[in-house]
Amino acid sequence: MGELRSIAAPFVVSGPSGVAVRTRLKQLTPSDEKVLRLVGAHLGSLASRDLKARCRDGLEHSGEAWAVRKRELTPASSSRWAGSITKATHDQWALARRCQLAHLHNLEAGIHAIEARLALPVGQKGTKRAPGGYRSRREWHAKSRRLRVLQDRLTAARADREAGVVHVVRGGKRLARTRHHLEAAQLTESGWRGHWEAERWFCQADGESGKRYGNETIRVSPDGEVGIKLPAPLAYLANAAHGRYVLASRIMFAHRGQEWADRVVANRAIAYRIHLDTGRERWYMTASWQISPTPSIPIEAALAHGVIGVDTNADHLAAWHLDTHGNPTGTPRRFSYDLTGTAEHRDAQVRHALTRLLHWAQSCGVKAIAVEDLDFAAEKTREKHDRRKRFRQLISGMPTGKLRARLASMADQTGIAIIAVDPAYTSKWGGQHWQKPLTSTTRKTTRHDAAAVAIGRRAQGYPIRRRTAPPPHDRSDRAGHRTVQARTDVPGREGTRPRIPGPRTRSMPPGRGTNAGNQNAQHRPGRSAEHETWQQDSLPLSP
C-alpha cells in the first residue's frame, strides 16, 4: 500500500484587487456605430503591428524598446492610445509565455506516463494508484510512436522558450481555425469574417488619477455621457471640441453604480473598454478599476460561527453546514448549474449557483465557506487516464479556478471568508466515515454530501474520521476521551446525558427507565438496582 501524501494546511483566500462592471450602449445612431467601427479597426491594426514587433524582440526586449514602440505609434493615434496599446501587447506576450510553460509541463507529464507504462510487461494489470502495462503489442507499438511525437514537440517547445519565441493569434486561435470548419460551426464566410474582425479591434483605454473623470481617452461623465478621443487620422469625424466624438448613448451601471459614480466625481482612475457582441449585434462598455484588497481575517475568527463545506462537481455544488465542533447540522444543500452552451451561459450559471450559496450561508449565520484548492492542470493529460475519455472531459469541464476566484470576489461583498483546503482524499474518506452514518430512512446522503462534511472538518482543523482509535488499556476513558466531536475546553463534555421523562424501552413503564448516568442502575453484587432491592437466593444443601 502506498504512503499517503502530505496534506497542506488550510488558508484564507485573499480578496479581489480589482472590479469590472459592464453595461450596454443603447440608442446608438448609425453615425456612432460607424465611428466605433473605424476607431476599433484603426487601433486594432496598430495593435497587431505592435504585437509583431514585441514578439520579434523576444527576450531582448527592454524599457528602451518599449519607449521606441510607443513613439512609433503616437503619430498614428495619440500618446495615451499608444500607451494603452503597448501595455496590452506586453500583457498578451506575458500571458503567452505562461501558457507556453504550462504546455511544457503537460508534455513532460505525458512523456513520463508513457515511459512508465512502456517499461511494464504487456498485459500487466494496474492498480487504483498506478496504471499497468498496455493491453496488447499493437497498443504498445502505437504508444511508443506517440512517445517519439511528444518528445519532438517537447524539444521544439523548449527551443522556442529558450529563444523567447511565442505563438500568439490576435482574435484567438480557436476562431482562426473555425474558418476551415464553417459548416460545423454553422457560420457563413461573411458571418465569420465579421466576428473575426470584431475580435481583432482595439478600443480600450487605461485610466489616470487626477484627470477629468479619471480617463482622458474614453471619458464618461457622471450623467453617463460618453466621449472618445479620436486618433489623429480620424480627427475629421469629431463632433466636439479637442478632437472628441460624443456618443448619443447615455450609460448607467446597475452593478456598483454608486461606487463608479464616486470615483468619477473624485477624478480617480477608471479604465474603459468598448466592444461589439457580434452574436447579438450589441455594443457594450466595461469599466474597471483597482481596489484595496480586504485584509484577511485569521482563520480562527472566520470559523468562530461554524463553516459550510462545499464539494465542487461537474454539474453542482454539494454543501453542508457544520457547527463549531465539526458536526453536520440540518440537511445538505445542492446548487446545480449547467456548463453546456456558450461561455456567457456557463458564466451566468456559475454566478447564479454561487449567489444561492452565499444567500444560504448568510441565513445560516456562518462567516466562512470551505472549498477545495483544486487544480487539474496536471490531471488532464490523455496519457494518464488513457481511454477514460468521459472522465477527462469531466475534469476538463469543471471551472475550478474561475469558480474559486469568482466566489472570493462575490463573498468579499458579504463579509464571508473563503477557506481553501487540500483536496486530498476528501471524497474517499468522506464516503468512508460519513456517508453511512448520515443516511437515514428519510435522507439519502450521497458521496458528494459526505465529501462536503470532510472538507468542512479539514478547514476547522479536525480529522475527517468520526472517532479516534480506542485507548490502549481498555475501552474506558482512562487514557483520554475517545471522541473528537468536542474539544477539552467544552463545558459538560464528560457529563451524563440528561434524564428524559418517559420509558426508555417498550417493556419499561413511564418513570421506571434506566438512567445512563446512574451507576447504581447496574446489577452488581453489593449494589442496588433502580427502584428494587437485590437479594441472592439461598443454595439448597441437598438435591
mmCIF file of C-alpha atoms in Angstrom, residues 225-506:
data_model
loop_
_atom_site.group_PDB
_atom_site.id
_atom_site.type_symbol
_atom_site.label_atom_id
_atom_site.label_comp_id
_atom_site.label_asym_id
_atom_site.label_seq_id
_atom_site.Cartn_x
_atom_site.Cartn_y
_atom_site.Cartn_z
ATOM 1 C CA GLU A 225 -22.245 60.910 -21.435
ATOM 2 C CA VAL A 226 -19.542 59.000 -23.345
ATOM 3 C CA GLY A 227 -16.825 60.864 -25.232
ATOM 4 C CA ILE A 228 -13.921 59.323 -27.182
ATOM 5 C CA LYS A 229 -10.634 60.987 -28.101
ATOM 6 C CA LEU A 230 -10.291 60.160 -31.804
ATOM 7 C CA PRO A 231 -6.930 59.025 -33.206
ATOM 8 C CA ALA A 232 -5.151 61.633 -35.314
ATOM 9 C CA PRO A 233 -6.096 60.148 -38.753
ATOM 10 C CA LEU A 234 -9.804 60.098 -37.728
ATOM 11 C CA ALA A 235 -9.953 63.564 -36.194
ATOM 12 C CA TYR A 236 -12.183 64.770 -39.047
ATOM 13 C CA LEU A 237 -15.050 62.705 -37.551
ATOM 14 C CA ALA A 238 -15.096 64.744 -34.336
ATOM 15 C CA ASN A 239 -18.366 66.335 -33.233
ATOM 16 C CA ALA A 240 -16.983 68.013 -30.082
ATOM 17 C CA ALA A 241 -14.038 70.179 -29.170
ATOM 18 C CA HIS A 242 -10.433 68.943 -28.988
ATOM 19 C CA GLY A 243 -10.924 66.133 -31.496
ATOM 20 C CA ARG A 244 -13.538 64.253 -29.471
ATOM 21 C CA TYR A 245 -16.609 62.334 -30.539
ATOM 22 C CA VAL A 246 -19.566 62.223 -28.128
ATOM 23 C CA LEU A 247 -21.927 59.264 -28.470
ATOM 24 C CA ALA A 248 -25.682 59.728 -28.441
ATOM 25 C CA SER A 249 -25.995 56.902 -25.909
ATOM 26 C CA ARG A 250 -26.128 57.580 -22.168
ATOM 27 C CA ILE A 251 -24.900 54.746 -19.959
ATOM 28 C CA MET A 252 -25.665 53.671 -16.398
ATOM 29 C CA PHE A 253 -24.055 50.868 -14.410
ATOM 30 C CA ALA A 254 -26.600 48.848 -12.480
ATOM 31 C CA HIS A 255 -23.981 46.924 -10.510
ATOM 32 C CA ARG A 256 -21.655 49.020 -8.306
ATOM 33 C CA GLY A 257 -23.084 52.121 -9.922
ATOM 34 C CA GLN A 258 -22.663 54.285 -6.842
ATOM 35 C CA GLU A 259 -19.069 53.190 -6.384
ATOM 36 C CA TRP A 260 -18.348 54.023 -10.040
ATOM 37 C CA ALA A 261 -20.016 57.424 -9.694
ATOM 38 C CA ASP A 262 -17.969 58.256 -6.605
ATOM 39 C CA ARG A 263 -14.741 57.532 -8.471
ATOM 40 C CA VAL A 264 -15.831 59.612 -11.466
ATOM 41 C CA VAL A 265 -16.672 62.614 -9.321
ATOM 42 C CA ALA A 266 -13.361 62.296 -7.446
ATOM 43 C CA ASN A 267 -11.411 62.022 -10.745
ATOM 44 C CA ARG A 268 -9.967 58.637 -9.797
ATOM 45 C CA ALA A 269 -8.569 56.293 -12.441
ATOM 46 C CA ILE A 270 -11.096 54.142 -14.334
ATOM 47 C CA ALA A 271 -10.250 52.014 -17.382
ATOM 48 C CA TYR A 272 -12.866 51.551 -20.121
ATOM 49 C CA ARG A 273 -13.293 49.057 -22.949
ATOM 50 C CA ILE A 274 -15.830 49.208 -25.782
ATOM 51 C CA HIS A 275 -16.536 46.048 -27.771
ATOM 52 C CA LEU A 276 -19.156 44.579 -30.100
ATOM 53 C CA ASP A 277 -21.011 41.349 -29.409
ATOM 54 C CA THR A 278 -21.418 40.046 -32.948
ATOM 55 C CA GLY A 279 -23.836 37.307 -31.894
ATOM 56 C CA ARG A 280 -26.340 39.843 -30.534
ATOM 57 C CA GLU A 281 -25.196 42.841 -32.585
ATOM 58 C CA ARG A 282 -24.935 44.901 -29.414
ATOM 59 C CA TRP A 283 -22.270 47.299 -28.197
ATOM 60 C CA TYR A 284 -21.058 47.081 -24.596
ATOM 61 C CA MET A 285 -18.816 49.146 -22.350
ATOM 62 C CA THR A 286 -16.791 47.661 -19.486
ATOM 63 C CA ALA A 287 -15.428 49.829 -16.671
ATOM 64 C CA SER A 288 -12.700 48.519 -14.372
ATOM 65 C CA TRP A 289 -10.654 49.913 -11.516
ATOM 66 C CA GLN A 290 -8.375 48.747 -8.743
ATOM 67 C CA ILE A 291 -9.458 48.414 -5.140
ATOM 68 C CA SER A 292 -7.558 47.801 -1.943
ATOM 69 C CA PRO A 293 -7.768 44.083 -1.064
ATOM 70 C CA THR A 294 -9.782 43.360 2.041
ATOM 71 C CA PRO A 295 -7.437 42.378 4.895
ATOM 72 C CA SER A 296 -7.614 38.647 5.512
ATOM 73 C CA ILE A 297 -9.010 37.767 8.914
ATOM 74 C CA PRO A 298 -7.429 34.983 11.000
ATOM 75 C CA ILE A 299 -8.808 31.572 10.207
ATOM 76 C CA GLU A 300 -9.854 31.099 13.850
ATOM 77 C CA ALA A 301 -12.058 34.210 13.694
ATOM 78 C CA ALA A 302 -13.604 33.066 10.417
ATOM 79 C CA LEU A 303 -14.513 29.680 11.940
ATOM 80 C CA ALA A 304 -15.991 31.115 15.143
ATOM 81 C CA HIS A 305 -19.580 30.519 13.969
ATOM 82 C CA GLY A 306 -19.066 27.253 12.116
ATOM 83 C CA VAL A 307 -18.371 26.661 8.450
ATOM 84 C CA ILE A 308 -20.073 25.484 5.269
ATOM 85 C CA GLY A 309 -18.153 22.784 3.417
ATOM 86 C CA VAL A 310 -18.591 22.820 -0.373
ATOM 87 C CA ASP A 311 -17.697 19.968 -2.717
ATOM 88 C CA THR A 312 -17.257 21.083 -6.326
ATOM 89 C CA ASN A 313 -18.605 18.775 -9.013
ATOM 90 C CA ALA A 314 -19.165 18.887 -12.750
ATOM 91 C CA ASP A 315 -22.839 19.851 -12.511
ATOM 92 C CA HIS A 316 -23.491 21.022 -8.946
ATOM 93 C CA LEU A 317 -22.082 22.250 -5.651
ATOM 94 C CA ALA A 318 -22.745 19.968 -2.676
ATOM 95 C CA ALA A 319 -22.776 21.923 0.610
ATOM 96 C CA TRP A 320 -23.343 21.101 4.275
ATOM 97 C CA HIS A 321 -23.374 23.342 7.357
ATOM 98 C CA LEU A 322 -21.051 22.285 10.198
ATOM 99 C CA ASP A 323 -21.126 23.700 13.729
ATOM 100 C CA THR A 324 -18.049 24.791 15.681
ATOM 101 C CA HIS A 325 -17.367 21.188 16.785
ATOM 102 C CA GLY A 326 -17.351 19.803 13.245
ATOM 103 C CA ASN A 327 -20.797 18.199 13.456
ATOM 104 C CA PRO A 328 -23.033 18.461 10.350
ATOM 105 C CA THR A 329 -26.283 20.222 11.165
ATOM 106 C CA GLY A 330 -29.503 20.444 9.206
ATOM 107 C CA THR A 331 -29.779 18.916 5.776
ATOM 108 C CA PRO A 332 -27.300 19.064 2.884
ATOM 109 C CA ARG A 333 -27.905 21.514 0.073
ATOM 110 C CA ARG A 334 -27.229 21.176 -3.642
ATOM 111 C CA PHE A 335 -26.747 24.104 -6.022
ATOM 112 C CA SER A 336 -26.924 22.888 -9.603
ATOM 113 C CA TYR A 337 -25.575 24.528 -12.760
ATOM 114 C CA ASP A 338 -25.340 23.623 -16.442
ATOM 115 C CA LEU A 339 -21.923 24.061 -18.068
ATOM 116 C CA THR A 340 -23.025 23.386 -21.641
ATOM 117 C CA GLY A 341 -23.566 26.033 -24.276
ATOM 118 C CA THR A 342 -21.856 29.366 -24.773
ATOM 119 C CA ALA A 343 -19.321 30.954 -22.433
ATOM 120 C CA GLU A 344 -21.853 33.603 -21.389
ATOM 121 C CA HIS A 345 -24.367 30.905 -20.440
ATOM 122 C CA ARG A 346 -21.783 28.950 -18.426
ATOM 123 C CA ASP A 347 -20.650 32.076 -16.612
ATOM 124 C CA ALA A 348 -24.232 33.007 -15.754
ATOM 125 C CA GLN A 349 -24.901 29.506 -14.418
ATOM 126 C CA VAL A 350 -21.856 29.653 -12.131
ATOM 127 C CA ARG A 351 -22.800 33.114 -10.861
ATOM 128 C CA HIS A 352 -26.363 32.018 -10.118
ATOM 129 C CA ALA A 353 -25.201 28.951 -8.179
ATOM 130 C CA LEU A 354 -22.718 30.987 -6.143
ATOM 131 C CA THR A 355 -25.342 33.626 -5.389
ATOM 132 C CA ARG A 356 -27.681 30.992 -3.938
ATOM 133 C CA LEU A 357 -24.807 29.506 -1.931
ATOM 134 C CA LEU A 358 -23.913 32.872 -0.399
ATOM 135 C CA HIS A 359 -27.543 33.643 0.434
ATOM 136 C CA TRP A 360 -27.845 30.304 2.232
ATOM 137 C CA ALA A 361 -24.587 30.953 4.114
ATOM 138 C CA GLN A 362 -25.942 34.290 5.317
ATOM 139 C CA SER A 363 -29.146 32.660 6.518
ATOM 140 C CA CYS A 364 -27.100 30.092 8.471
ATOM 141 C CA GLY A 365 -25.130 32.853 10.180
ATOM 142 C CA VAL A 366 -21.693 31.484 9.265
ATOM 143 C CA LYS A 367 -18.720 33.637 8.303
ATOM 144 C CA ALA A 368 -16.697 31.076 6.353
ATOM 145 C CA ILE A 369 -17.101 28.764 3.359
ATOM 146 C CA ALA A 370 -14.585 25.961 2.820
ATOM 147 C CA VAL A 371 -13.759 24.876 -0.745
ATOM 148 C CA GLU A 372 -11.138 22.575 -2.227
ATOM 149 C CA ASP A 373 -7.962 24.070 -3.658
ATOM 150 C CA LEU A 374 -8.407 22.173 -6.924
ATOM 151 C CA ASP A 375 -6.078 22.367 -9.892
ATOM 152 C CA PHE A 376 -6.406 19.791 -12.666
ATOM 153 C CA ALA A 377 -3.548 21.207 -14.760
ATOM 154 C CA ALA A 378 -1.517 18.005 -14.463
ATOM 155 C CA GLU A 379 -4.543 15.684 -14.446
ATOM 156 C CA LYS A 380 -5.978 16.347 -17.909
ATOM 157 C CA THR A 381 -3.309 14.615 -19.932
ATOM 158 C CA ARG A 382 -4.569 11.877 -22.224
ATOM 159 C CA GLU A 383 -1.693 9.559 -21.353
ATOM 160 C CA LYS A 384 -2.543 9.477 -17.635
ATOM 161 C CA HIS A 385 -6.203 8.490 -17.998
ATOM 162 C CA ASP A 386 -5.772 6.584 -21.274
ATOM 163 C CA ARG A 387 -9.206 5.572 -22.630
ATOM 164 C CA ARG A 388 -11.224 7.203 -19.842
ATOM 165 C CA LYS A 389 -12.428 9.898 -22.200
ATOM 166 C CA ARG A 390 -15.554 10.747 -20.228
ATOM 167 C CA PHE A 391 -13.515 11.266 -17.065
ATOM 168 C CA ARG A 392 -11.072 13.548 -18.903
ATOM 169 C CA GLN A 393 -13.988 15.549 -20.252
ATOM 170 C CA LEU A 394 -15.443 15.693 -16.742
ATOM 171 C CA ILE A 395 -12.383 17.204 -15.071
ATOM 172 C CA SER A 396 -11.715 19.471 -18.054
ATOM 173 C CA GLY A 397 -15.203 20.942 -17.807
ATOM 174 C CA MET A 398 -15.029 21.771 -14.090
ATOM 175 C CA PRO A 399 -14.411 25.526 -13.710
ATOM 176 C CA THR A 400 -12.237 25.139 -10.620
ATOM 177 C CA GLY A 401 -10.035 28.224 -10.916
ATOM 178 C CA LYS A 402 -12.759 30.504 -12.234
ATOM 179 C CA LEU A 403 -15.261 29.287 -9.638
ATOM 180 C CA ARG A 404 -12.965 29.941 -6.681
ATOM 181 C CA ALA A 405 -11.899 33.356 -7.975
ATOM 182 C CA ARG A 406 -15.498 34.399 -8.591
ATOM 183 C CA LEU A 407 -16.622 33.017 -5.230
ATOM 184 C CA ALA A 408 -13.904 35.017 -3.439
ATOM 185 C CA SER A 409 -14.940 38.161 -5.317
ATOM 186 C CA MET A 410 -18.653 37.742 -4.581
ATOM 187 C CA ALA A 411 -18.103 36.723 -0.948
ATOM 188 C CA ASP A 412 -15.997 39.824 -0.332
ATOM 189 C CA GLN A 413 -19.150 41.956 -0.513
ATOM 190 C CA THR A 414 -20.992 39.788 2.033
ATOM 191 C CA GLY A 415 -18.239 39.604 4.666
ATOM 192 C CA ILE A 416 -17.857 35.830 4.264
ATOM 193 C CA ALA A 417 -14.324 34.403 4.214
ATOM 194 C CA ILE A 418 -13.316 31.693 1.733
ATOM 195 C CA ILE A 419 -11.065 28.964 3.132
ATOM 196 C CA ALA A 420 -9.151 26.760 0.696
ATOM 197 C CA VAL A 421 -8.274 23.244 1.871
ATOM 198 C CA ASP A 422 -6.174 20.468 0.427
ATOM 199 C CA PRO A 423 -8.408 18.203 -1.718
ATOM 200 C CA ALA A 424 -6.506 15.007 -0.898
ATOM 201 C CA TYR A 425 -8.783 12.063 -0.040
ATOM 202 C CA THR A 426 -11.810 14.224 0.817
ATOM 203 C CA SER A 427 -14.234 12.221 -1.347
ATOM 204 C CA LYS A 428 -12.766 8.870 -0.336
ATOM 205 C CA TRP A 429 -12.598 9.497 3.410
ATOM 206 C CA GLY A 430 -15.863 11.404 3.445
ATOM 207 C CA GLY A 431 -17.676 8.465 1.882
ATOM 208 C CA GLN A 432 -15.920 6.038 4.224
ATOM 209 C CA HIS A 433 -16.615 7.801 7.517
ATOM 210 C CA TRP A 434 -19.685 9.986 6.959
ATOM 211 C CA GLN A 435 -21.899 8.718 4.157
ATOM 212 C CA LYS A 436 -23.421 5.761 6.002
ATOM 213 C CA PRO A 437 -23.832 7.431 9.453
ATOM 214 C CA LEU A 438 -25.617 10.408 7.866
ATOM 215 C CA THR A 439 -28.008 8.256 5.830
ATOM 216 C CA SER A 440 -31.441 7.639 7.296
ATOM 217 C CA THR A 441 -34.835 6.439 6.139
ATOM 218 C CA THR A 442 -35.796 9.997 5.199
ATOM 219 C CA ARG A 443 -32.460 11.220 3.846
ATOM 220 C CA LYS A 444 -30.135 9.623 1.331
ATOM 221 C CA THR A 445 -26.642 11.026 1.765
ATOM 222 C CA THR A 446 -24.546 10.994 -1.388
ATOM 223 C CA ARG A 447 -20.797 10.686 -1.626
ATOM 224 C CA HIS A 448 -20.606 14.366 -2.588
ATOM 225 C CA ASP A 449 -22.516 15.380 0.562
ATOM 226 C CA ALA A 450 -20.116 13.338 2.686
ATOM 227 C CA ALA A 451 -17.179 14.974 0.906
ATOM 228 C CA ALA A 452 -18.582 18.395 1.850
ATOM 229 C CA VAL A 453 -18.501 17.342 5.510
ATOM 230 C CA ALA A 454 -14.904 16.173 5.118
ATOM 231 C CA ILE A 455 -13.926 19.494 3.526
ATOM 232 C CA GLY A 456 -15.541 21.488 6.315
ATOM 233 C CA ARG A 457 -13.871 19.421 9.045
ATOM 234 C CA ARG A 458 -10.466 19.792 7.398
ATOM 235 C CA ALA A 459 -10.941 23.555 7.290
ATOM 236 C CA GLN A 460 -11.707 23.518 11.030
ATOM 237 C CA GLY A 461 -8.593 21.505 11.777
ATOM 238 C CA TYR A 462 -10.456 18.355 12.819
ATOM 239 C CA PRO A 463 -9.602 14.909 11.460
ATOM 240 C CA ILE A 464 -12.087 13.619 8.920
ATOM 241 C CA ARG A 465 -12.819 10.337 10.692
ATOM 242 C CA ARG A 466 -15.576 10.495 13.295
ATOM 243 C CA ARG A 467 -13.739 8.824 16.199
ATOM 244 C CA THR A 468 -10.169 8.124 17.163
ATOM 245 C CA ALA A 469 -8.877 4.635 17.926
ATOM 246 C CA PRO A 470 -9.804 3.118 21.327
ATOM 247 C CA PRO A 471 -7.344 3.755 24.174
ATOM 248 C CA PRO A 472 -4.563 1.205 24.552
ATOM 249 C CA HIS A 473 -5.578 -0.072 28.013
ATOM 250 C CA ASP A 474 -9.260 -0.847 27.659
ATOM 251 C CA ARG A 475 -12.478 0.736 26.406
ATOM 252 C CA SER A 476 -12.863 3.109 29.360
ATOM 253 C CA ASP A 477 -11.764 6.726 29.340
ATOM 254 C CA ARG A 478 -8.674 6.153 31.458
ATOM 255 C CA ALA A 479 -6.298 7.032 28.577
ATOM 256 C CA GLY A 480 -8.314 10.017 27.431
ATOM 257 C CA HIS A 481 -11.570 10.944 25.810
ATOM 258 C CA ARG A 482 -12.147 8.754 22.749
ATOM 259 C CA THR A 483 -14.346 11.099 20.715
ATOM 260 C CA VAL A 484 -13.141 14.112 18.791
ATOM 261 C CA GLN A 485 -16.522 15.738 18.431
ATOM 262 C CA ALA A 486 -15.858 18.172 21.303
ATOM 263 C CA ARG A 487 -12.645 19.804 22.468
ATOM 264 C CA THR A 488 -11.357 19.534 26.003
ATOM 265 C CA ASP A 489 -12.404 23.105 26.835
ATOM 266 C CA VAL A 490 -16.082 22.500 26.029
ATOM 267 C CA PRO A 491 -18.150 22.528 29.263
ATOM 268 C CA GLY A 492 -20.045 19.344 30.022
ATOM 269 C CA ARG A 493 -18.239 17.094 27.574
ATOM 270 C CA GLU A 494 -17.754 14.438 30.275
ATOM 271 C CA GLY A 495 -21.151 14.920 31.880
ATOM 272 C CA THR A 496 -24.023 12.471 31.900
ATOM 273 C CA ARG A 497 -26.869 12.652 29.467
ATOM 274 C CA PRO A 498 -29.957 14.486 30.734
ATOM 275 C CA ARG A 499 -32.816 12.439 32.121
ATOM 276 C CA ILE A 500 -35.551 12.093 29.512
ATOM 277 C CA PRO A 501 -39.050 11.561 31.013
ATOM 278 C CA GLY A 502 -40.876 8.502 29.867
ATOM 279 C CA PRO A 503 -39.937 4.891 29.202
ATOM 280 C CA ARG A 504 -36.539 4.130 27.696
ATOM 281 C CA THR A 505 -37.752 0.797 26.267
ATOM 282 C CA ARG A 506 -41.090 -0.620 25.323
#
